[in-house]
Short mmCIF file of C-alpha atoms and ligand atoms in Angstrom, two decimals:
data_model
loop_
_atom_site.label_atom_id
_atom_site.label_comp_id
_atom_site.label_asym_id
_atom_site.label_seq_id
_atom_site.Cartn_x
_atom_site.Cartn_y
_atom_site.Cartn_z
CA MET A 7 -35.82 -47.36 92.35
CA ASN A 8 -38.48 -50.22 92.83
CA ILE A 9 -41.89 -49.26 93.47
CA THR A 10 -44.68 -51.54 92.48
CA LEU A 11 -48.30 -50.65 91.21
CA ARG A 12 -49.89 -52.23 94.41
CA GLN A 13 -47.67 -49.57 96.53
CA LEU A 14 -48.97 -46.86 94.60
CA LYS A 15 -52.47 -47.93 94.63
CA VAL A 16 -52.21 -47.95 98.37
CA PHE A 17 -50.40 -44.78 98.66
CA GLU A 18 -52.76 -43.19 96.54
CA ARG A 19 -55.64 -43.97 98.92
CA VAL A 20 -53.97 -42.94 101.93
CA ALA A 21 -52.89 -39.50 100.30
CA ARG A 22 -56.52 -38.90 99.23
CA ARG A 23 -57.86 -39.65 102.61
CA LEU A 24 -55.10 -38.80 104.55
CA SER A 25 -55.68 -41.56 106.73
CA PHE A 26 -54.37 -45.10 107.17
CA THR A 27 -57.55 -46.20 108.69
CA ARG A 28 -59.82 -44.98 106.11
CA ALA A 29 -57.50 -46.36 103.39
CA ALA A 30 -57.39 -49.86 105.08
CA GLU A 31 -61.05 -49.76 105.26
CA GLU A 32 -61.71 -49.02 101.77
CA LEU A 33 -58.82 -51.04 100.32
CA PHE A 34 -60.27 -54.04 102.40
CA LEU A 35 -56.89 -54.38 104.17
CA THR A 36 -55.77 -54.31 107.72
CA GLN A 37 -54.07 -51.18 108.96
CA PRO A 38 -50.86 -52.91 109.28
CA ALA A 39 -50.71 -54.12 105.55
CA VAL A 40 -51.58 -50.44 104.66
CA SER A 41 -48.41 -49.34 106.71
CA MET A 42 -46.11 -51.46 105.16
CA GLN A 43 -46.72 -51.00 101.91
CA ILE A 44 -46.04 -47.15 102.69
CA LYS A 45 -43.05 -48.13 104.56
CA GLN A 46 -41.67 -50.28 101.77
CA LEU A 47 -42.35 -47.47 99.23
CA GLU A 48 -40.61 -44.62 101.54
CA GLU A 49 -37.91 -46.98 101.56
CA ALA A 50 -37.82 -47.73 97.81
CA ILE A 51 -37.82 -44.02 97.40
CA GLY A 52 -35.34 -42.70 99.95
CA LEU A 53 -37.61 -39.93 101.23
CA PRO A 54 -40.50 -39.79 103.75
CA LEU A 55 -44.13 -39.32 101.96
CA PHE A 56 -46.07 -38.21 104.99
CA GLU A 57 -45.69 -36.40 108.29
CA ARG A 58 -47.48 -36.57 111.40
CA LEU A 59 -48.66 -33.62 113.29
CA GLY A 60 -50.48 -34.56 116.18
CA LYS A 61 -53.62 -36.72 115.57
CA LYS A 62 -52.91 -35.82 111.86
CA ILE A 63 -51.16 -36.81 108.59
CA TYR A 64 -50.24 -34.62 106.20
CA LEU A 65 -48.17 -35.23 102.38
CA THR A 66 -44.71 -33.99 102.68
CA ARG A 67 -43.24 -32.50 99.25
CA ALA A 68 -42.25 -35.41 97.83
CA GLY A 69 -45.85 -37.19 98.88
CA GLU A 70 -47.37 -34.48 96.67
CA GLU A 71 -45.73 -34.93 93.80
CA LEU A 72 -45.87 -39.01 93.76
CA TYR A 73 -49.74 -38.29 94.48
CA LEU A 74 -50.05 -36.01 91.32
CA LEU A 75 -47.93 -38.68 89.46
CA GLY A 76 -49.99 -41.58 91.10
CA ARG A 77 -53.34 -39.97 90.06
CA THR A 78 -51.97 -40.12 85.95
CA ILE A 79 -50.78 -43.36 86.50
CA ALA A 80 -54.06 -44.49 87.99
CA GLN A 81 -55.94 -42.93 85.53
CA GLN A 82 -54.02 -44.36 82.80
CA ILE A 83 -54.50 -48.07 84.24
CA ASP A 84 -58.89 -47.20 84.06
CA ASP A 85 -58.49 -46.31 80.70
CA ALA A 86 -56.75 -49.40 79.78
CA GLU A 87 -59.14 -51.28 82.07
CA GLN A 88 -61.97 -49.36 80.56
CA LEU A 89 -60.30 -50.16 76.41
CA ILE A 90 -60.25 -53.85 77.58
CA GLU A 91 -63.74 -53.84 78.48
CA GLU A 92 -64.62 -52.05 75.23
CA LEU A 93 -62.83 -55.17 73.30
CA LYS A 94 -64.79 -57.45 75.18
CA GLY A 95 -68.11 -55.74 73.69
CA THR A 96 -71.69 -55.77 75.23
CA GLU A 97 -71.57 -59.76 75.94
CA THR A 98 -68.96 -60.27 78.52
CA GLY A 99 -67.88 -56.93 79.93
CA ARG A 100 -68.56 -55.27 83.34
CA LEU A 101 -70.99 -52.81 84.35
CA ASN A 102 -70.16 -50.66 87.90
CA VAL A 103 -73.27 -48.51 88.50
CA SER A 104 -74.34 -46.58 91.21
CA VAL A 105 -77.62 -45.56 92.07
CA ALA A 106 -79.71 -43.52 94.36
CA ASN A 107 -81.31 -44.86 97.21
CA THR A 108 -84.54 -43.03 95.74
CA ILE A 109 -84.47 -45.11 92.41
CA HIS A 110 -82.94 -48.38 93.37
CA TYR A 111 -86.48 -50.22 93.34
CA PHE A 112 -86.93 -49.06 90.00
CA ALA A 113 -83.37 -49.04 88.45
CA ILE A 114 -83.12 -53.12 89.57
CA ARG A 115 -86.09 -53.44 87.26
CA LEU A 116 -84.44 -51.85 84.70
CA LEU A 117 -81.17 -53.97 85.23
CA ALA A 118 -82.92 -57.23 85.39
CA GLU A 119 -84.31 -56.51 81.98
CA PHE A 120 -80.91 -55.22 80.38
CA CYS A 121 -79.00 -58.86 82.25
CA ARG A 122 -81.75 -60.69 80.57
CA ARG A 123 -80.58 -59.43 77.23
CA HIS A 124 -76.74 -59.28 78.26
CA PRO A 125 -76.86 -62.57 80.53
CA LYS A 126 -73.07 -62.69 80.28
CA VAL A 127 -72.24 -59.18 81.76
CA LYS A 128 -70.69 -58.77 85.44
CA VAL A 129 -72.47 -56.10 87.26
CA SER A 130 -71.58 -54.24 90.36
CA PHE A 131 -74.80 -52.04 91.45
CA LYS A 132 -74.35 -50.09 94.60
CA VAL A 133 -76.98 -48.03 96.17
CA THR A 134 -76.22 -45.00 98.26
CA ASN A 135 -77.35 -41.21 98.70
CA ARG A 136 -76.96 -38.49 96.75
CA LYS A 137 -73.43 -37.41 98.27
CA GLY A 138 -72.22 -40.84 98.57
CA LEU A 139 -72.93 -41.17 94.64
CA LEU A 140 -70.73 -38.20 93.48
CA GLN A 141 -67.97 -39.55 96.13
CA ASN A 142 -68.52 -42.93 93.85
CA LEU A 143 -67.85 -41.34 90.56
CA GLU A 144 -64.77 -39.19 91.96
CA ASP A 145 -62.99 -42.46 93.30
CA ASN A 146 -64.11 -44.25 90.33
CA GLU A 147 -65.82 -46.56 91.79
CA ALA A 148 -68.88 -46.26 89.33
CA ASP A 149 -68.96 -45.83 85.59
CA LEU A 150 -72.70 -44.39 85.84
CA LEU A 151 -74.77 -43.15 87.88
CA LEU A 152 -78.74 -42.74 88.46
CA MET A 153 -79.31 -40.07 90.49
CA GLY A 154 -81.32 -36.49 90.55
CA GLN A 155 -80.16 -33.30 89.46
CA PRO A 156 -76.32 -33.26 89.99
CA PRO A 157 -74.40 -30.15 90.84
CA ASP A 158 -73.48 -27.82 88.08
CA SER A 159 -70.20 -26.90 89.20
CA GLN A 160 -69.02 -30.64 88.53
CA ASP A 161 -67.19 -31.90 85.38
CA LEU A 162 -70.30 -34.04 84.66
CA HIS A 163 -71.91 -34.86 81.66
CA ALA A 164 -75.80 -35.24 82.54
CA GLU A 165 -79.33 -36.14 80.92
CA ALA A 166 -82.11 -36.38 82.45
CA PHE A 167 -84.23 -39.39 81.41
CA LEU A 168 -87.92 -39.21 83.10
CA THR A 169 -89.90 -37.49 85.93
CA ASN A 170 -89.41 -37.75 89.43
CA PRO A 171 -92.53 -36.61 91.15
CA LEU A 172 -91.70 -35.91 95.07
CA VAL A 173 -95.15 -36.57 97.59
CA ILE A 174 -96.02 -36.42 100.64
CA ILE A 175 -97.47 -39.83 102.12
CA ALA A 176 -99.77 -40.71 104.80
CA PRO A 177 -100.99 -43.99 106.07
CA ALA A 178 -104.50 -44.70 104.79
CA SER A 179 -106.33 -44.23 107.83
CA HIS A 180 -104.75 -40.40 107.94
CA PRO A 181 -107.83 -38.01 108.27
CA PHE A 182 -106.44 -36.18 105.48
CA ALA A 183 -106.16 -39.27 103.28
CA GLU A 184 -109.48 -38.48 101.38
CA LYS A 185 -109.36 -34.60 101.59
CA LYS A 186 -108.91 -32.51 98.42
CA ASP A 187 -106.80 -29.48 97.96
CA ILE A 188 -105.01 -29.21 101.38
CA ALA A 189 -103.48 -26.19 101.96
CA LEU A 190 -99.76 -26.25 102.51
CA ASN A 191 -100.21 -24.53 106.27
CA SER A 192 -102.97 -27.07 107.09
CA LEU A 193 -99.82 -29.38 107.61
CA ALA A 194 -98.09 -27.05 110.05
CA ASN A 195 -99.05 -29.48 113.04
CA GLU A 196 -98.03 -32.40 111.53
CA THR A 197 -94.53 -34.51 111.88
CA PHE A 198 -92.36 -35.39 109.50
CA ILE A 199 -90.01 -38.14 108.93
CA MET A 200 -86.92 -36.49 106.77
CA ARG A 201 -84.76 -38.21 105.15
CA GLU A 202 -80.75 -37.77 106.18
CA MET A 203 -78.27 -34.79 105.05
CA GLY A 204 -76.64 -35.69 102.07
CA SER A 205 -79.88 -36.74 100.47
CA GLY A 206 -81.02 -35.33 97.53
CA THR A 207 -84.74 -35.63 98.11
CA ARG A 208 -83.65 -33.86 101.36
CA ASN A 209 -82.25 -31.27 99.39
CA SER A 210 -84.92 -30.59 96.98
CA VAL A 211 -87.55 -30.59 99.74
CA GLU A 212 -85.92 -28.41 101.82
CA LYS A 213 -85.37 -25.87 99.23
CA PHE A 214 -88.81 -26.17 97.66
CA LEU A 215 -90.37 -25.29 101.08
CA THR A 216 -88.07 -22.67 101.86
CA GLU A 217 -88.82 -20.78 98.51
CA ARG A 218 -92.51 -21.12 99.70
CA GLY A 219 -91.50 -19.73 103.36
CA PHE A 220 -93.08 -23.00 105.08
CA HIS A 221 -91.04 -24.82 107.80
CA LEU A 222 -91.59 -28.33 108.44
CA LYS A 223 -91.80 -30.02 111.81
CA VAL A 224 -89.57 -32.69 111.91
CA ASN A 225 -89.06 -35.20 114.45
CA MET A 226 -87.07 -37.86 113.17
CA GLU A 227 -84.37 -38.58 110.35
CA MET A 228 -84.01 -41.79 108.40
CA ASN A 229 -81.49 -43.00 106.11
CA THR A 230 -83.88 -45.10 103.38
CA ASN A 231 -86.92 -44.64 101.85
CA GLY A 232 -87.99 -47.99 103.04
CA ALA A 233 -87.62 -47.00 106.67
CA ILE A 234 -89.65 -43.54 105.81
CA LYS A 235 -92.53 -45.54 104.01
CA GLN A 236 -92.61 -48.39 107.21
CA GLY A 237 -92.48 -45.40 109.60
CA VAL A 238 -95.74 -43.70 107.82
CA GLU A 239 -97.29 -46.73 108.14
CA GLU A 240 -96.59 -47.34 111.43
CA GLY A 241 -97.76 -43.61 112.76
CA LEU A 242 -94.71 -42.01 113.18
CA GLY A 243 -95.50 -39.04 110.89
CA LEU A 244 -95.75 -38.25 107.52
CA GLY A 245 -93.35 -38.50 104.62
CA ILE A 246 -91.88 -36.89 101.47
CA VAL A 247 -90.64 -39.24 98.99
CA SER A 248 -90.34 -40.31 95.12
CA ILE A 249 -93.42 -41.69 94.08
CA HIS A 250 -90.79 -44.32 92.64
CA THR A 251 -90.49 -45.63 95.91
CA LEU A 252 -94.06 -46.32 96.13
CA GLU A 253 -95.45 -48.92 93.66
CA ARG A 254 -95.89 -51.49 96.29
CA GLU A 255 -97.32 -49.50 98.93
CA LEU A 256 -99.76 -47.75 96.70
CA GLU A 257 -100.91 -50.76 95.24
CA SER A 258 -101.77 -52.52 98.16
CA LYS A 259 -103.05 -49.12 99.66
CA ARG A 260 -101.08 -49.47 102.58
CA LEU A 261 -100.10 -45.69 102.07
CA VAL A 262 -101.65 -43.03 100.01
CA ILE A 263 -100.37 -39.52 98.62
CA LEU A 264 -102.01 -36.47 100.18
CA ASP A 265 -103.56 -34.11 97.84
CA VAL A 266 -101.63 -30.99 98.87
CA ASP A 267 -101.47 -27.49 97.65
CA SER A 268 -97.99 -27.17 95.31
CA PHE A 269 -97.31 -30.94 95.37
CA PRO A 270 -95.94 -33.35 94.01
CA ILE A 271 -92.48 -31.57 93.73
CA ILE A 272 -91.57 -32.35 90.15
CA ARG A 273 -87.90 -33.08 89.60
CA GLN A 274 -85.88 -35.13 86.82
CA TRP A 275 -84.14 -38.38 87.11
CA PHE A 276 -80.35 -38.31 85.52
CA ILE A 277 -78.03 -40.50 84.02
CA VAL A 278 -74.73 -39.07 84.62
CA HIS A 279 -70.86 -39.87 84.08
CA ARG A 280 -67.95 -38.01 84.40
CA SER A 281 -67.63 -35.87 80.86
CA GLY A 282 -63.99 -37.10 80.42
CA LYS A 283 -64.30 -40.76 81.08
CA ARG A 284 -64.05 -43.35 78.65
CA LEU A 285 -67.21 -45.46 78.77
CA SER A 286 -66.81 -49.25 78.07
CA ALA A 287 -69.14 -50.73 75.65
CA VAL A 288 -71.25 -52.40 78.26
CA ALA A 289 -71.99 -48.92 80.03
CA THR A 290 -72.80 -47.08 76.80
CA GLU A 291 -75.16 -49.80 76.09
CA PHE A 292 -76.52 -49.38 79.51
CA ALA A 293 -77.05 -45.71 79.13
CA HIS A 294 -78.70 -46.02 75.78
CA PHE A 295 -80.74 -48.31 77.40
CA VAL A 296 -81.82 -46.43 80.23
CA LYS A 297 -82.37 -43.46 78.26
CA THR A 298 -84.40 -44.91 75.15
CA GLU A 299 -86.46 -47.57 77.31
CA ALA A 300 -86.95 -46.50 81.04
CA PRO A 301 -90.26 -44.27 80.65
CA LEU A 302 -91.91 -48.12 79.67
CA PHE A 303 -90.85 -49.97 82.66
CA VAL A 304 -92.68 -47.26 85.11
CA ARG A 305 -95.89 -48.51 86.59
CA ASN A 306 -98.08 -45.39 84.97
CA ASP A 307 -101.36 -47.01 85.83
CA ILE A 308 -100.49 -47.42 89.38
CA ILE A 309 -98.87 -43.88 89.89
CA GLU A 310 -101.35 -41.92 87.63
CA SER A 311 -104.39 -43.30 89.82
CA ALA A 312 -102.69 -42.70 93.08
CA LEU A 313 -102.29 -39.11 91.71
CA GLY A 314 -105.16 -38.39 90.03
CA PHE A 315 -103.74 -37.13 86.90
CA SER A 316 -101.23 -37.97 84.12
CA LEU A 317 -97.32 -37.05 84.36
CA LYS A 318 -97.23 -36.03 80.80
CA GLU A 319 -99.53 -32.88 82.00
CA MET A 320 -96.93 -31.65 84.51
CA PRO A 321 -93.95 -29.11 83.04
CA PRO A 322 -90.32 -30.35 83.79
CA ARG A 323 -88.86 -28.10 86.72
CA ARG A 324 -85.49 -27.88 87.26
CA ASP A 325 -84.23 -28.20 91.30
P1 PGA B 26 -81.50 -39.89 97.34
O1 PGA B 26 -81.69 -39.68 95.85
O2 PGA B 26 -82.57 -38.78 98.01
O3 PGA B 26 -81.60 -40.87 97.86
O4 PGA B 26 -79.90 -38.75 97.74
C1 PGA B 26 -82.29 -38.88 94.86
C2 PGA B 26 -81.18 -37.60 94.31
O5 PGA B 26 -79.87 -38.17 93.73
O6 PGA B 26 -81.56 -36.45 94.17
#
């Protein structure tokens, strides 16, 4: 039997997604190239690996067995790659990190300092929302994540490294801009721009407001913080975002934080990896850097003057 690693890699992706189209997209191949690899693999094995029912494909018994085996082989290849990265040390290895859309402004600042200290390290830096981050980790496309509270149920190792306040933002010209102690109910007639489904910010805001029996009037959804901030500036509605997305707008006074009762929502930022994952030397070094030095890179002067109080006074809260 003449099976190649490439065939197994393509098979593993088609089997995981149960779609030739998605596998082709994710592997940057054409669909005929994916079909050819699977056909050659089926010929080498002498058994079909997929069956088609209507528009869907399913794994045959042989496909299921090969999928389990393929995952073990993929894990072992990954371990071998990590071991090689480890041997390369912290100077020339590769860092694969995925970060929440919400923390990417701050994370790039951290990354810039890390790269100044380790100039030869190669970096893959992906920005996506909470749902995408967990998918990246599952697909082994990231060694480390920087994200909000991860789910309890997954096999994850997570450590909190920074307080993450979510605040309500408005244009500087908004009638509530100068008001103090605004009751949550006074926002009942305001419209809000909300993050998309799958965003950790959105999950947290919804949970927080449901606990208080408050319903937001949401008139539109946007899938980046940058778009929400611009939408708020243009008067499309109010927004709820992490304070770590706001340093530039607060400094230039283009946006203001409203002083609303029960706000800010206090969350934490976490650094996360898979529990069984053997981290490369570079990933271990980056994780250590984030956990020990991240707070030094926050512009606390801007944040605390916009909030009107010190974050040290806020108790940590689990969301
Ligand atoms: P997101 O990030 O809102 O950009 O998804 C934060 C999180 O992971 O909680």
